[in-house]
Amino acid sequence: RALQLLNRCKTDTGGQSDEKQSNRFVSGLTLATLMVGCANVTTGQLHAPLEVMPTEVCIIRNPQVTIDAAIPSLQSAFQRRGIKSTVVDDVGACSSEYRLSYVMRRSWDATTYLGLAELTLYRNNAIVSTAKYKAGSMTLTKWGKTAERIDKTVGKLLGEPD
């Protein structure tokens, strides 16, 4: 298909040399190829029916996550949806039927930003849903607020549409 477009460029030069027109086409094609996959992506998947929205979620603190906004952002996202959250250091300390585990990683490009967030919601030790946020490496929106990224990811975790 690209070869057909290139050939069309060669025949419809609009007064420009074939080489100049071809170079423009190749530059545009290269730019389009580089831009694929550059956006921030938030996905979610329900593994079991979420027939009733949880009223309480126990957040299991991940000591490997050093992002200060991680737990406050998770709590705020649940609270905004009317879901109470408690934070514990150990699964055994969790008294709620629902619990959340998470992984978050920072990335760096002139300054740090939330590069990755993976959330897993369990109900009685069975995975109910998962959600993931991944910042695009070439997008200018990757430096957005962590709380906004986490809020959208929690929404996906709970089955909310875009």
mmCIF file of C-alpha atoms in Angstrom:
data_model
loop_
_atom_site.group_PDB
_atom_site.id
_atom_site.type_symbol
_atom_site.label_atom_id
_atom_site.label_comp_id
_atom_site.label_asym_id
_atom_site.label_seq_id
_atom_site.Cartn_x
_atom_site.Cartn_y
_atom_site.Cartn_z
ATOM 1 C CA ARG A 1 0.000 0.000 0.000
ATOM 2 C CA ALA A 2 2.838 2.384 0.853
ATOM 3 C CA LEU A 3 4.476 1.627 -2.506
ATOM 4 C CA GLN A 4 1.231 2.498 -4.309
ATOM 5 C CA LEU A 5 1.085 5.827 -2.453
ATOM 6 C CA LEU A 6 4.725 6.501 -3.248
ATOM 7 C CA ASN A 7 4.076 5.794 -6.942
ATOM 8 C CA ARG A 8 1.068 8.127 -6.840
ATOM 9 C CA CYS A 9 3.339 10.807 -5.339
ATOM 10 C CA LYS A 10 5.736 10.377 -8.214
ATOM 11 C CA THR A 11 3.017 10.847 -10.836
ATOM 12 C CA ASP A 12 1.229 13.761 -9.100
ATOM 13 C CA THR A 13 4.087 16.077 -8.183
ATOM 14 C CA GLY A 14 2.234 19.363 -8.369
ATOM 15 C CA GLY A 15 5.180 21.001 -10.118
ATOM 16 C CA GLN A 16 7.791 19.652 -7.680
ATOM 17 C CA SER A 17 10.590 17.296 -8.530
ATOM 18 C CA ASP A 18 9.940 13.583 -8.025
ATOM 19 C CA GLU A 19 12.765 13.407 -5.482
ATOM 20 C CA LYS A 20 11.441 16.298 -3.369
ATOM 21 C CA GLN A 21 7.895 14.889 -3.390
ATOM 22 C CA SER A 22 9.166 11.395 -2.503
ATOM 23 C CA ASN A 23 11.221 12.806 0.372
ATOM 24 C CA ARG A 24 8.126 14.546 1.769
ATOM 25 C CA PHE A 25 6.150 11.330 1.553
ATOM 26 C CA VAL A 26 8.871 9.276 3.250
ATOM 27 C CA SER A 27 9.230 11.918 5.991
ATOM 28 C CA GLY A 28 5.497 11.862 6.616
ATOM 29 C CA LEU A 29 5.417 8.074 6.641
ATOM 30 C CA THR A 30 8.334 7.972 9.096
ATOM 31 C CA LEU A 31 6.652 10.487 11.407
ATOM 32 C CA ALA A 32 3.394 8.534 11.341
ATOM 33 C CA THR A 33 5.256 5.330 12.153
ATOM 34 C CA LEU A 34 7.077 6.957 15.089
ATOM 35 C CA MET A 35 3.838 8.346 16.518
ATOM 36 C CA VAL A 36 2.120 4.947 16.720
ATOM 37 C CA GLY A 37 1.933 3.831 20.350
ATOM 38 C CA CYS A 38 3.002 7.167 21.771
ATOM 39 C CA ALA A 39 -0.203 7.971 23.642
ATOM 40 C CA ASN A 40 -0.939 7.373 27.307
ATOM 41 C CA VAL A 41 -2.956 4.160 27.543
ATOM 42 C CA THR A 42 -5.335 3.087 30.314
ATOM 43 C CA THR A 43 -6.934 -0.335 30.066
ATOM 44 C CA GLY A 44 -9.064 -2.494 32.319
ATOM 45 C CA GLN A 45 -10.444 -6.003 32.323
ATOM 46 C CA LEU A 46 -13.115 -7.596 34.482
ATOM 47 C CA HIS A 47 -12.135 -11.208 35.217
ATOM 48 C CA ALA A 48 -15.334 -11.979 37.115
ATOM 49 C CA PRO A 49 -18.704 -10.244 37.138
ATOM 50 C CA LEU A 50 -18.738 -7.196 39.377
ATOM 51 C CA GLU A 51 -22.433 -7.576 40.152
ATOM 52 C CA VAL A 52 -22.370 -5.210 43.117
ATOM 53 C CA MET A 53 -19.928 -2.358 43.455
ATOM 54 C CA PRO A 54 -17.693 -2.789 46.499
ATOM 55 C CA THR A 55 -18.513 -0.532 49.454
ATOM 56 C CA GLU A 56 -15.086 -1.002 51.006
ATOM 57 C CA VAL A 57 -11.644 -1.860 49.634
ATOM 58 C CA CYS A 58 -8.551 -2.737 51.586
ATOM 59 C CA ILE A 59 -5.416 -1.312 49.941
ATOM 60 C CA ILE A 60 -2.343 -3.451 50.600
ATOM 61 C CA ARG A 61 0.612 -1.054 50.882
ATOM 62 C CA ASN A 62 3.411 -1.882 48.442
ATOM 63 C CA PRO A 63 6.695 -0.848 50.114
ATOM 64 C CA GLN A 64 8.492 -0.918 46.741
ATOM 65 C CA VAL A 65 6.352 1.963 45.468
ATOM 66 C CA THR A 66 8.030 5.223 46.446
ATOM 67 C CA ILE A 67 5.597 7.575 44.724
ATOM 68 C CA ASP A 68 4.253 9.826 47.490
ATOM 69 C CA ALA A 69 0.934 10.398 45.721
ATOM 70 C CA ALA A 70 0.225 6.672 45.214
ATOM 71 C CA ILE A 71 -1.894 5.836 48.261
ATOM 72 C CA PRO A 72 -3.623 9.231 48.612
ATOM 73 C CA SER A 73 -4.521 9.068 44.898
ATOM 74 C CA LEU A 74 -5.925 5.547 45.233
ATOM 75 C CA GLN A 75 -7.938 6.508 48.326
ATOM 76 C CA SER A 76 -9.279 9.628 46.634
ATOM 77 C CA ALA A 77 -10.285 7.687 43.516
ATOM 78 C CA PHE A 78 -12.226 5.142 45.574
ATOM 79 C CA GLN A 79 -13.770 7.844 47.769
ATOM 80 C CA ARG A 80 -14.964 9.749 44.689
ATOM 81 C CA ARG A 81 -16.925 6.612 43.772
ATOM 82 C CA GLY A 82 -18.394 6.218 47.258
ATOM 83 C CA ILE A 83 -16.066 3.362 48.211
ATOM 84 C CA LYS A 84 -14.394 3.428 51.616
ATOM 85 C CA SER A 85 -10.738 2.400 51.679
ATOM 86 C CA THR A 86 -8.365 1.311 54.398
ATOM 87 C CA VAL A 87 -4.619 0.895 54.020
ATOM 88 C CA VAL A 88 -2.795 -2.015 55.610
ATOM 89 C CA ASP A 89 0.747 -3.338 55.416
ATOM 90 C CA ASP A 90 -0.196 -7.007 55.265
ATOM 91 C CA VAL A 91 -2.926 -9.068 53.592
ATOM 92 C CA GLY A 92 -3.663 -10.700 56.953
ATOM 93 C CA ALA A 93 -4.647 -7.325 58.403
ATOM 94 C CA CYS A 94 -7.303 -6.830 55.724
ATOM 95 C CA SER A 95 -10.864 -7.342 56.976
ATOM 96 C CA SER A 96 -12.654 -6.322 53.780
ATOM 97 C CA GLU A 97 -13.977 -8.821 51.258
ATOM 98 C CA TYR A 98 -12.259 -6.719 48.530
ATOM 99 C CA ARG A 99 -8.556 -5.925 48.483
ATOM 100 C CA LEU A 100 -6.338 -4.047 46.085
ATOM 101 C CA SER A 101 -2.724 -4.718 45.202
ATOM 102 C CA TYR A 102 -0.784 -2.303 43.024
ATOM 103 C CA VAL A 103 2.507 -1.635 41.313
ATOM 104 C CA MET A 104 3.562 1.842 40.237
ATOM 105 C CA ARG A 105 6.749 2.998 38.585
ATOM 106 C CA ARG A 106 8.185 6.376 37.875
ATOM 107 C CA SER A 107 9.731 7.312 34.589
ATOM 108 C CA TRP A 108 12.021 10.210 33.876
ATOM 109 C CA ASP A 109 12.205 12.679 31.008
ATOM 110 C CA ALA A 110 13.473 16.061 32.210
ATOM 111 C CA THR A 111 11.453 15.356 35.376
ATOM 112 C CA THR A 112 9.750 12.348 36.910
ATOM 113 C CA TYR A 113 6.209 11.284 36.058
ATOM 114 C CA LEU A 114 3.974 8.251 36.574
ATOM 115 C CA GLY A 115 5.171 5.837 33.917
ATOM 116 C CA LEU A 116 3.212 2.739 34.927
ATOM 117 C CA ALA A 117 0.415 1.744 37.275
ATOM 118 C CA GLU A 118 -0.988 -1.776 37.533
ATOM 119 C CA LEU A 119 -3.949 -2.421 39.812
ATOM 120 C CA THR A 120 -5.455 -5.778 40.765
ATOM 121 C CA LEU A 121 -8.750 -6.051 42.645
ATOM 122 C CA TYR A 122 -9.453 -9.275 44.556
ATOM 123 C CA ARG A 123 -12.654 -10.521 46.127
ATOM 124 C CA ASN A 124 -12.063 -13.254 48.686
ATOM 125 C CA ASN A 125 -8.643 -14.053 47.153
ATOM 126 C CA ALA A 126 -9.961 -14.354 43.575
ATOM 127 C CA ILE A 127 -9.034 -11.758 40.955
ATOM 128 C CA VAL A 128 -12.069 -9.682 40.039
ATOM 129 C CA SER A 129 -10.464 -7.120 37.765
ATOM 130 C CA THR A 130 -7.195 -5.605 36.611
ATOM 131 C CA ALA A 131 -6.328 -2.206 35.205
ATOM 132 C CA LYS A 132 -3.172 -0.695 33.797
ATOM 133 C CA TYR A 133 -1.934 2.803 32.972
ATOM 134 C CA LYS A 134 1.151 3.238 30.802
ATOM 135 C CA ALA A 135 2.532 6.613 29.846
ATOM 136 C CA GLY A 136 3.546 7.050 26.234
ATOM 137 C CA SER A 137 7.228 7.768 25.851
ATOM 138 C CA MET A 138 6.826 10.463 23.195
ATOM 139 C CA THR A 139 3.637 12.205 24.287
ATOM 140 C CA LEU A 140 3.662 15.593 25.963
ATOM 141 C CA THR A 141 0.736 14.582 28.203
ATOM 142 C CA LYS A 142 2.832 12.054 30.147
ATOM 143 C CA TRP A 143 3.649 14.736 32.716
ATOM 144 C CA GLY A 144 0.044 14.998 33.897
ATOM 145 C CA LYS A 145 -1.041 14.734 37.508
ATOM 146 C CA THR A 146 -0.598 11.335 39.128
ATOM 147 C CA ALA A 147 -3.990 11.599 40.865
ATOM 148 C CA GLU A 148 -5.771 12.051 37.518
ATOM 149 C CA ARG A 149 -3.967 9.040 36.018
ATOM 150 C CA ILE A 150 -4.802 6.879 39.039
ATOM 151 C CA ASP A 151 -8.425 8.033 39.102
ATOM 152 C CA LYS A 152 -8.940 6.949 35.492
ATOM 153 C CA THR A 153 -7.195 3.643 36.172
ATOM 154 C CA VAL A 154 -9.422 2.951 39.198
ATOM 155 C CA GLY A 155 -12.419 3.728 36.971
ATOM 156 C CA LYS A 156 -11.239 1.093 34.484
ATOM 157 C CA LEU A 157 -10.682 -1.325 37.368
ATOM 158 C CA LEU A 158 -14.330 -0.902 38.339
ATOM 159 C CA GLY A 159 -15.588 -1.336 34.779
ATOM 160 C CA GLU A 160 -16.371 2.293 33.986
ATOM 161 C CA PRO A 161 -16.543 3.172 30.281
ATOM 162 C CA ASP A 162 -14.204 5.773 28.745
#
